[in-house]
Tab-separated table of C-alpha atoms in Angstrom:
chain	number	residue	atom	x	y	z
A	1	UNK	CA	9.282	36.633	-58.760
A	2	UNK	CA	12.324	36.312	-61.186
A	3	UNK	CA	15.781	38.363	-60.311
A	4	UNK	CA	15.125	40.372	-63.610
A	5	UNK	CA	11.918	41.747	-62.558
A	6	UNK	CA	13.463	42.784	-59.071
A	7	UNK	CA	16.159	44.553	-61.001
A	8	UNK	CA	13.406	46.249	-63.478
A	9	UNK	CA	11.600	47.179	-60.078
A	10	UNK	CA	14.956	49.143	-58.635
A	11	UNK	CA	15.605	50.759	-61.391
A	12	UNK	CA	11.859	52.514	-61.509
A	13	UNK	CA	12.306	52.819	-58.452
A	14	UNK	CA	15.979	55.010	-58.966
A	15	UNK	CA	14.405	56.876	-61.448
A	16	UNK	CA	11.590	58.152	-59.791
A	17	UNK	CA	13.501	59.351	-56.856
A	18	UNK	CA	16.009	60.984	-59.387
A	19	UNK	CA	13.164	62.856	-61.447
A	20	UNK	CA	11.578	63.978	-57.737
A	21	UNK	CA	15.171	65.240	-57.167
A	22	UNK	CA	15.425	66.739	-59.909
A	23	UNK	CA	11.960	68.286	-59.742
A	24	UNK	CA	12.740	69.825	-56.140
A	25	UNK	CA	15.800	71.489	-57.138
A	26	UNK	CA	14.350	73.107	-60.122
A	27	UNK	CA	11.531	74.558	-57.969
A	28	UNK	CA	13.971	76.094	-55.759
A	29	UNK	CA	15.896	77.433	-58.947
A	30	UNK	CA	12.481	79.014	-59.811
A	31	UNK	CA	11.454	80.620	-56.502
A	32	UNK	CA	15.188	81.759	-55.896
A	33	UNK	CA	15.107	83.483	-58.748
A	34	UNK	CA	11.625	85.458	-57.982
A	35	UNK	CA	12.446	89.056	-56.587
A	36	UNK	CA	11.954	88.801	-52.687
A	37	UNK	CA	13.386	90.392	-49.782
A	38	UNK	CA	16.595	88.355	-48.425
A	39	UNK	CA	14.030	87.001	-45.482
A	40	UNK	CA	11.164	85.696	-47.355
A	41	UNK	CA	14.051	84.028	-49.931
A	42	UNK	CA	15.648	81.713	-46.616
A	43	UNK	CA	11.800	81.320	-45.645
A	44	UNK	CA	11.219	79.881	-49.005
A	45	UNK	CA	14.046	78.148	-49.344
A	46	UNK	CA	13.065	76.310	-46.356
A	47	UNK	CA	9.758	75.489	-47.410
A	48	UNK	CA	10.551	74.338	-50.312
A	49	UNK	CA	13.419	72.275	-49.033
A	50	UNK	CA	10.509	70.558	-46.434
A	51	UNK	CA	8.273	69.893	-49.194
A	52	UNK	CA	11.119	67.694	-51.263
A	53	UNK	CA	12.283	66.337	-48.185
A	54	UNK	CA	8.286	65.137	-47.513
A	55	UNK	CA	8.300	64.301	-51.173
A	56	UNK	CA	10.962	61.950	-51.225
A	57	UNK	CA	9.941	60.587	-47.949
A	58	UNK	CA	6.458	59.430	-49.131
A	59	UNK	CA	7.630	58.209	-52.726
A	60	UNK	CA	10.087	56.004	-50.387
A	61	UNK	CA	7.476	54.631	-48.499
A	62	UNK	CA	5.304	54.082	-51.156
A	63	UNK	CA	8.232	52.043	-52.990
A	64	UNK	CA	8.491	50.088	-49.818
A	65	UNK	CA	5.127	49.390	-49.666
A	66	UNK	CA	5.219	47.947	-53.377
A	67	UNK	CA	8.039	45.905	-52.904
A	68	UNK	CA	6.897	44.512	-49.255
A	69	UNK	CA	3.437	43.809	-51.250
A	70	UNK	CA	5.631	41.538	-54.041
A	71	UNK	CA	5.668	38.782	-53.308
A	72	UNK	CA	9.365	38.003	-52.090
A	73	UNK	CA	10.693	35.359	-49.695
A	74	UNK	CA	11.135	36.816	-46.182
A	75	UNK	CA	14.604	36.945	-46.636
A	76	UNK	CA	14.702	38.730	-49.666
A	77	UNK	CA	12.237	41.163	-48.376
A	78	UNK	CA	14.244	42.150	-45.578
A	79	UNK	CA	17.031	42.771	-47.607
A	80	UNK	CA	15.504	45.256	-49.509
A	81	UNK	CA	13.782	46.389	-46.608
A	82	UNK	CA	17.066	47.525	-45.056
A	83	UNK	CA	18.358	48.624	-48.159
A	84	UNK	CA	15.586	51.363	-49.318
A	85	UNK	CA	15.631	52.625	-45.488
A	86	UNK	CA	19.508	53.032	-45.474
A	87	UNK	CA	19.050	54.803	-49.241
A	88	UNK	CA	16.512	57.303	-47.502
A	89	UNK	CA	18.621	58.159	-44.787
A	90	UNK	CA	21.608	58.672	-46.999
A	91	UNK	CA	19.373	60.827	-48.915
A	92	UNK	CA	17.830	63.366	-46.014
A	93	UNK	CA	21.687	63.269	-44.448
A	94	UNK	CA	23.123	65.036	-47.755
A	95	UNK	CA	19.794	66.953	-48.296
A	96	UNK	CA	20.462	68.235	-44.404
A	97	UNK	CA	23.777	69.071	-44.963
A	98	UNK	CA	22.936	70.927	-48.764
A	99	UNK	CA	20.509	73.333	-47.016
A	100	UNK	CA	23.021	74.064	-44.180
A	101	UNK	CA	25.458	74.693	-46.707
A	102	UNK	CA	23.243	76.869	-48.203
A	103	UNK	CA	21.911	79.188	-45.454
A	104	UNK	CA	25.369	79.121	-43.972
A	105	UNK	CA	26.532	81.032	-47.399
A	106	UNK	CA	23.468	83.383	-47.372
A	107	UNK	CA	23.303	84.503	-43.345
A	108	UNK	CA	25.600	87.277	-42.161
A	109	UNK	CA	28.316	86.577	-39.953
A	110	UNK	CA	26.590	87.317	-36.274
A	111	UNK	CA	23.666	85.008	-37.677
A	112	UNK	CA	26.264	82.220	-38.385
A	113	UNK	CA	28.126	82.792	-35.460
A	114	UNK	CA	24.640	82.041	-33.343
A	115	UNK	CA	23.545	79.180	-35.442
A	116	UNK	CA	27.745	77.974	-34.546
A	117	UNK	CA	27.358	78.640	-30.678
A	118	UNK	CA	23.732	76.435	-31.290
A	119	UNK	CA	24.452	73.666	-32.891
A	120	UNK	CA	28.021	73.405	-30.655
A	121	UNK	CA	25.405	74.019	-27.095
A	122	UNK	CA	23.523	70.859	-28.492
A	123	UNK	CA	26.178	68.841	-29.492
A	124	UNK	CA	27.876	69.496	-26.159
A	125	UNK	CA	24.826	68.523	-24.242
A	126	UNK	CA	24.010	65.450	-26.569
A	127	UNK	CA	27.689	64.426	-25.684
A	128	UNK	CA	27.029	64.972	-21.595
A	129	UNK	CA	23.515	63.132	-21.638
A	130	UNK	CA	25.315	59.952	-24.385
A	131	UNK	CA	28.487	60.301	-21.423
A	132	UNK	CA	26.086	60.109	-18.232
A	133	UNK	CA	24.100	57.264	-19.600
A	134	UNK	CA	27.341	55.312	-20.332
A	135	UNK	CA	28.252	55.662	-16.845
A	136	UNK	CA	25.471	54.674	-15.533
A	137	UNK	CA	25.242	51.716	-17.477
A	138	UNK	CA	28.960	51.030	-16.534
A	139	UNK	CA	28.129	51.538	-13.246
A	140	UNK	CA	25.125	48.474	-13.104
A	141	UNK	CA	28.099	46.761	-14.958
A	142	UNK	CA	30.753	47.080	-12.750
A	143	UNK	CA	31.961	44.523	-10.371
A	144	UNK	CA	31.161	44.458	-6.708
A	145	UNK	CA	35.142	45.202	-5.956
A	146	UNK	CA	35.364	47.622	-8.293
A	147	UNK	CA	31.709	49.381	-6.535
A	148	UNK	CA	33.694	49.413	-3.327
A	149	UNK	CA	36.813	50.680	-4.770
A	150	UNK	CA	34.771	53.501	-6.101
A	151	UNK	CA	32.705	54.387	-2.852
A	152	UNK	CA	36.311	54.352	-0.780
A	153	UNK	CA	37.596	56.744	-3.079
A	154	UNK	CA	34.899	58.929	-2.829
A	155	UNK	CA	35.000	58.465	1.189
A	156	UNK	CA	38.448	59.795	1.276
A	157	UNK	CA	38.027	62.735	-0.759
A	158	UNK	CA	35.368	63.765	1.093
A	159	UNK	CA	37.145	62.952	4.472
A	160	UNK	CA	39.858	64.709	3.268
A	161	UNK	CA	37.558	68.031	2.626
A	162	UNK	CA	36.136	67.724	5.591
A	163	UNK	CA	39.763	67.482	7.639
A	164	UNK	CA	40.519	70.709	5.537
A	165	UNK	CA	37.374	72.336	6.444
A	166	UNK	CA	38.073	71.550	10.082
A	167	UNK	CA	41.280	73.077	9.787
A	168	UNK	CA	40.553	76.231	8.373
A	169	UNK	CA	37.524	76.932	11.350
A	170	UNK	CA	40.091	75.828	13.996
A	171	UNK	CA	42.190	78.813	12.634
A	172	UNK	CA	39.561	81.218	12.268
A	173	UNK	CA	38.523	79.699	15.522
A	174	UNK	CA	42.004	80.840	17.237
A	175	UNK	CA	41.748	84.407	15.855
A	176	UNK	CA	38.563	84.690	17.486
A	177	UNK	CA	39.282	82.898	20.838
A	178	UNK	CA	38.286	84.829	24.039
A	179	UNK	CA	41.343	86.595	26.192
A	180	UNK	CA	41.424	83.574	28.832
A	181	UNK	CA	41.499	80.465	26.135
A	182	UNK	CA	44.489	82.570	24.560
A	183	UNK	CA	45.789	83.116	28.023
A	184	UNK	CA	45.770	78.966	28.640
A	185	UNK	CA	47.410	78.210	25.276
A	186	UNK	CA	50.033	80.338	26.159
A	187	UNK	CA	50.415	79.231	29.422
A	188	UNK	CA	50.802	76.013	28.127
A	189	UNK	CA	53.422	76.769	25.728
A	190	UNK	CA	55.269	78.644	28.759
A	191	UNK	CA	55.018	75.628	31.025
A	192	UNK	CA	56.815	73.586	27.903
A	193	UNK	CA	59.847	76.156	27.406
A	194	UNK	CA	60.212	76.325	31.189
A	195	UNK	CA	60.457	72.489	31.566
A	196	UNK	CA	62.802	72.162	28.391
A	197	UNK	CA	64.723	74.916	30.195
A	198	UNK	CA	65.034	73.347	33.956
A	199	UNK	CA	66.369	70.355	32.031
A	200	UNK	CA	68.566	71.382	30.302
A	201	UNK	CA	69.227	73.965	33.041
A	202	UNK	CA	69.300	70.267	35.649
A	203	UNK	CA	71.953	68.955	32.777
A	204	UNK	CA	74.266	71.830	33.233
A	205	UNK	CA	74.211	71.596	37.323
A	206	UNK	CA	74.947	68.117	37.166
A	207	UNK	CA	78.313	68.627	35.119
A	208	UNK	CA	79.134	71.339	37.810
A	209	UNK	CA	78.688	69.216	40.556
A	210	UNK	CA	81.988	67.398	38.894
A	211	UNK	CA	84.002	70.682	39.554
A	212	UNK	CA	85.500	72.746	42.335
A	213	UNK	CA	82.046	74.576	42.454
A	214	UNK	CA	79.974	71.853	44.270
A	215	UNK	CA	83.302	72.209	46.856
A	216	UNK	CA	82.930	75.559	47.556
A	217	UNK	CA	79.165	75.820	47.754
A	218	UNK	CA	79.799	72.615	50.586
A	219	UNK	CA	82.407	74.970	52.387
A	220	UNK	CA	79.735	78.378	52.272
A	221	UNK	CA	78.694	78.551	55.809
A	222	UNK	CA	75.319	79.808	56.738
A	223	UNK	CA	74.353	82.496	58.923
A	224	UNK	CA	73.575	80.097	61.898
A	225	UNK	CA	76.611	78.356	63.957
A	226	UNK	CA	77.003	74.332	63.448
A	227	UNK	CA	77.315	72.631	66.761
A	228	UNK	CA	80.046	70.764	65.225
A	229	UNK	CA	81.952	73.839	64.405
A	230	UNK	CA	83.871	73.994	67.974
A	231	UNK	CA	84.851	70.134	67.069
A	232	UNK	CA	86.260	71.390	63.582
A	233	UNK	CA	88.393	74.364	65.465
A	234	UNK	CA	89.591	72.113	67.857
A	235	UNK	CA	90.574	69.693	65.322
A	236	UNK	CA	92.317	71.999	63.159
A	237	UNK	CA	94.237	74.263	66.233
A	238	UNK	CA	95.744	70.835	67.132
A	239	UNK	CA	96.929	69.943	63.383
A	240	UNK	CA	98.208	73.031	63.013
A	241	UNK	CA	99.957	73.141	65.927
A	242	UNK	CA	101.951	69.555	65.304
A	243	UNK	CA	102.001	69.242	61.441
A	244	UNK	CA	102.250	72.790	60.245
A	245	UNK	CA	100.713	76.146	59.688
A	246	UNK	CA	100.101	74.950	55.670
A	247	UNK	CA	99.355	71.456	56.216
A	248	UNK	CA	95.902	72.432	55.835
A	249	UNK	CA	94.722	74.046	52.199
A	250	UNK	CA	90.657	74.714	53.803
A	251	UNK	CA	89.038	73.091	56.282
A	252	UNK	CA	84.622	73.708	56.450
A	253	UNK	CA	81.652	72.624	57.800
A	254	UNK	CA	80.143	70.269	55.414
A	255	UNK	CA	76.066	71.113	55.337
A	256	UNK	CA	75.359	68.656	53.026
A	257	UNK	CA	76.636	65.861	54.615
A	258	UNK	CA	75.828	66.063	58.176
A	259	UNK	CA	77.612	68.516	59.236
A	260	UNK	CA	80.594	66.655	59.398
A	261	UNK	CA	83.773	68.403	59.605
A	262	UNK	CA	85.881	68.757	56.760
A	263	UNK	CA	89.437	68.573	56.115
A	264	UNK	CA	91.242	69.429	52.946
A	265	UNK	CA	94.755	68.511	52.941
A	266	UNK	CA	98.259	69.202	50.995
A	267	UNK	CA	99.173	66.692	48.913
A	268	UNK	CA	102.649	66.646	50.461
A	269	UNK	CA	101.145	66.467	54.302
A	270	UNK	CA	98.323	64.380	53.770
A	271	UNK	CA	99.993	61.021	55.135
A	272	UNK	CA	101.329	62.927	58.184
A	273	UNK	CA	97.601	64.264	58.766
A	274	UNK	CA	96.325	60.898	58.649
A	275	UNK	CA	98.682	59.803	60.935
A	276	UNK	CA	98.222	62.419	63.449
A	277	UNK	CA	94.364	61.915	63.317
A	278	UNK	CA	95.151	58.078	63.581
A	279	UNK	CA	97.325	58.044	66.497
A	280	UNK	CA	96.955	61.687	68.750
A	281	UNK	CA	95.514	60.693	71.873
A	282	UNK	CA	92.937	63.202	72.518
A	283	UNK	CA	91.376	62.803	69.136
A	284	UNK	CA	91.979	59.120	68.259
A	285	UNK	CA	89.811	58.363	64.836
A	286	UNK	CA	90.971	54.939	64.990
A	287	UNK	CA	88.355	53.811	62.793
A	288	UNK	CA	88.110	54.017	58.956
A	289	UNK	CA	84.736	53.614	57.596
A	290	UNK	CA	84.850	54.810	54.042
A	291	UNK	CA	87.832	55.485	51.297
A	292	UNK	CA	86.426	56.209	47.734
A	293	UNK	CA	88.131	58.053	44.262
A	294	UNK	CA	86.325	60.625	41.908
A	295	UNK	CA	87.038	61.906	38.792
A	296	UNK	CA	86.133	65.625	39.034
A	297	UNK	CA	87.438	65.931	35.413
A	298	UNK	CA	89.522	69.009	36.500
A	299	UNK	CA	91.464	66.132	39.215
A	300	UNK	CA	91.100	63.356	41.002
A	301	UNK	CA	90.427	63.358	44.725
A	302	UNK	CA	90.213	60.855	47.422
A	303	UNK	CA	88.212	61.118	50.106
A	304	UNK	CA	88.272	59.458	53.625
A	305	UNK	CA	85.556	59.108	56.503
A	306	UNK	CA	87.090	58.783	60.167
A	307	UNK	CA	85.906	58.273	62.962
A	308	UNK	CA	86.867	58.550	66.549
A	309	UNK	CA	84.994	56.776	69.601
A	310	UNK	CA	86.772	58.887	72.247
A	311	UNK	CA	85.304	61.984	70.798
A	312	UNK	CA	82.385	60.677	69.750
A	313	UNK	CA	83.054	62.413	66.602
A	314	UNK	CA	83.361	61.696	62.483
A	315	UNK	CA	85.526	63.751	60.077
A	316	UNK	CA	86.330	64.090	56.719
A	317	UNK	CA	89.888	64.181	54.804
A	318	UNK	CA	90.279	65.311	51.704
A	319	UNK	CA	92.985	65.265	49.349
A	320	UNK	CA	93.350	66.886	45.506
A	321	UNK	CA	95.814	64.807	42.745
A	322	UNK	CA	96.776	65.462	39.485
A	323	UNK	CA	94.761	63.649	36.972
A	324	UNK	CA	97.154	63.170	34.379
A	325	UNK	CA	99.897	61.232	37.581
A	326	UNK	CA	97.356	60.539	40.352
A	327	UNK	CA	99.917	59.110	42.892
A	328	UNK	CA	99.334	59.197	46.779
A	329	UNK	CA	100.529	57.618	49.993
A	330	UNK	CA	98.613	54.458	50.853
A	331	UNK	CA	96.763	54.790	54.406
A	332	UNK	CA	97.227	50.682	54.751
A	333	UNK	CA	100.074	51.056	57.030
A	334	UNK	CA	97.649	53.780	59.492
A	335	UNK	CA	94.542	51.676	58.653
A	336	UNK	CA	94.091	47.757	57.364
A	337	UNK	CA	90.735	48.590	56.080
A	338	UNK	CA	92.197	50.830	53.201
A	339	UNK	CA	93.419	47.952	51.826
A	340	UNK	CA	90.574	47.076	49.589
A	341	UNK	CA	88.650	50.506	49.024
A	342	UNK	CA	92.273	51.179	47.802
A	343	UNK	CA	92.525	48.453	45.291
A	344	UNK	CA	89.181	49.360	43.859
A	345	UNK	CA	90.277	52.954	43.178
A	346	UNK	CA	93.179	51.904	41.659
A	347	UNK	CA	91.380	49.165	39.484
A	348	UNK	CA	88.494	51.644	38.227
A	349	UNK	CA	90.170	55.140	38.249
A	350	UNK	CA	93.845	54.436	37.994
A	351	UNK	CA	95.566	56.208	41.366
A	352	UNK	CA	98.225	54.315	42.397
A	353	UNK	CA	99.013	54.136	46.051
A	354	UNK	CA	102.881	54.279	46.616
A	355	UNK	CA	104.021	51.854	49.561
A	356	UNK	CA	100.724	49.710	49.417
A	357	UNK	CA	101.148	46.014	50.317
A	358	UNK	CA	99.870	44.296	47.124
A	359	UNK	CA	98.237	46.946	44.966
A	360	UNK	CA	95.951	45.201	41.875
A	361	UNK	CA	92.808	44.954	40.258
A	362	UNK	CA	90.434	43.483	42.145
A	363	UNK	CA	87.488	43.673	39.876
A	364	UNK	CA	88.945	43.466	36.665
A	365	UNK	CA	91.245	41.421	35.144
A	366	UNK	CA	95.244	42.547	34.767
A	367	UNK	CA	94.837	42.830	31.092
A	368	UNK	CA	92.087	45.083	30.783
A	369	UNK	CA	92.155	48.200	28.968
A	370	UNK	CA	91.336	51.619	30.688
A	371	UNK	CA	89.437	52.285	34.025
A	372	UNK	CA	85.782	52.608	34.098
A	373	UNK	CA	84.969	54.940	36.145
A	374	UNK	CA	87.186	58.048	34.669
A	375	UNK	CA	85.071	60.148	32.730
A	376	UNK	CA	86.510	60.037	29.159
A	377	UNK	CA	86.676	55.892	29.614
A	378	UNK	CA	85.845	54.432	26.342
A	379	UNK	CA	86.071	50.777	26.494
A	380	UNK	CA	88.670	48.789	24.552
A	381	UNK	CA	86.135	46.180	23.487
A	382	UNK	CA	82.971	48.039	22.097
A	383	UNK	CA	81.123	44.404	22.258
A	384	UNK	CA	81.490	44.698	26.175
């Protein structure tokens, strides 16, 4: 078939669908203009608006049919094919929206406000069906990883509600405990404040044992007589009675150490004590055993452990210094053995023992900075 026929064929083809056009609107002019109520006018307009749109619909088919029976190449008949079916959907689309247009102008407002709330319900559910079937066909798409990235995400949230839940019926568990599960938590939190106390309580003791407190509680003598105590008075009657009435500042049983008798002397007499102790002949503590320093923070002391064979008997002698000049008689000239616990009390806490026969640092060296074992000692070096 030549292109000119084709071209006569569309054209018939145009014009009929314009007369039927033509011939539907017309018949709506006519039956709008009839006197009926405002119902039976929409009914009628519908009808008649169904019986074009079936109109048109069957003299497009029927033109389809013609043309598919021509006798075009396959090509050519697809073409037009495609053509006359896009043509009839353009044509029902702006038919469609006409008689909306239409009804829309003619309805009262609550009418058009439920036709409104309609059409937006079924274009909101069209868009949540066409939105779950995307996802689900994105889902079949989807990677393996990205599957797995998914399902750990939705793990955690739901751990994460779950760990909330849990929380909220431990609270409303608590409210509701029994009298003796409260009683146990509370015991519990008791038995934490009392141990955070006792150490803090054991922290405070310990800096107290640095002062003249720990010495007094050693000189508090208990109720029952220490079978040293007739040693100590004998001891003391015989200082007294060849040093001095003063010579002594306190003398004391010492409970926590034995119950060795304990002499605290005047800085001024406390050579001429040792020396008394060293050489009298009825108490003879020719031996020294022990000669340390401490830093009490308040002063320095030094104490001495003696100990005489002919007696069968220890004692103690104390002595108090200044902290700021600790200076004292060395016992080296009484007692060899003083010689080194002497030294080290001079090398680590800085008292200096007048008349000593070669006073020096015997664990450090000459040029080191501080002593060690005074209680504000920062070292020189902070590498060391």
């Amino acid at each position: 078939m030549s292109e000119k026929e084709d071209l006569a064929k569309q054209k018939a083809a145009a014009a009929a669908k314009a007369k039927a056009a033509a011939l539907a609107k017309k018949q709506a002019k006519e039956e709008e203009a009839a006197e009926k109520p405002e119902g039976e006018i929409d009914a009628a307009k519908q009808k008649a608006a169904a019986a074009a749109k079936a109109k048109a619909a069957a003299l497009a088919k029927k033109q389809a049919k013609e043309e598919e029976a021509a006798e075009k190449p396959e090509g050519e008949m697809d073409i037009a094919k495609q053509k006359a079916a896009a043509a009839a959907k353009a044509k029902a689309a702006a038919l469609a929206r006409k008689q909306a247009k239409e009804e829309a102008a003619e309805k009262p407002e609550g009418e058009m406000d439920i036709a409104k709330q309609k059409a937006a319900a079924a274009a909101k559910a069209k868009a949540a069906a066409l939105a779950r079937k995307q996802a689900k066909e994105e889902a079949g798409e989807k990677p393996e990883g990205e599957i797995d990235a998914a399902k750990q995400k939705a793990a955690a949230a739901a751990k994460a509600k779950a760990a909330a839940l849990a929380r909220k019926q431990a609270k409303e568990e608590a409210g509701e405990k029994p009298e003796g599960e409260i009683d146990a938590v509370k015991q519990k939190a008791a038995a934490k404040a009392k141990a955070a106390a006792a150490a803090k309580a054991k922290s405070a003791a310990a800096a107290k044992k640095r002062t003249a407190v720990q010495e007094s509680e050693e000189a508090d003598t208990p109720s029952e007589i220490s079978p040293n105590q007739s040693k100590l008075d004998q001891i003391v009657s015989a200082i007294e009675s060849h040093v001095g009435q003063g010579a002594l500042l306190e003398n004391y049983i010492n409970r926590l150490s034995k119950d060795v008798p304990t002499l605290v002397a005047n800085p001024d007499t406390y050579f001429s004590i040792a020396k008394f102790l060293r050489y009298d002949e009825q108490l003879d503590f020719s031996y020294l055993s022990e000669l340390h320093g401490t830093d009490f923070e308040s002063h320095m002391e030094i104490y001495v452990h003696l100990h005489s064979f002919k007696m069968n008997q220890s004692v103690a002698l104390k002595v108090k210094l200044d902290r700021d000049t600790p200076v004292i008689p060395s016992l080296v000239p009484l007692w060899s053995g003083a010689n080194w616990p002497e030294c080290e009390a001079y090398d680590l806490l800085g008292i200096n023992f007048y008349e000593h026969p070669d006073l020096k640092r015997i664990l450090l060296g000459e040029d080191w900075k501080g002593y060690p074992l005074r209680k504000d000692y920062e070292p020189y070096d902070v590498e060391v």
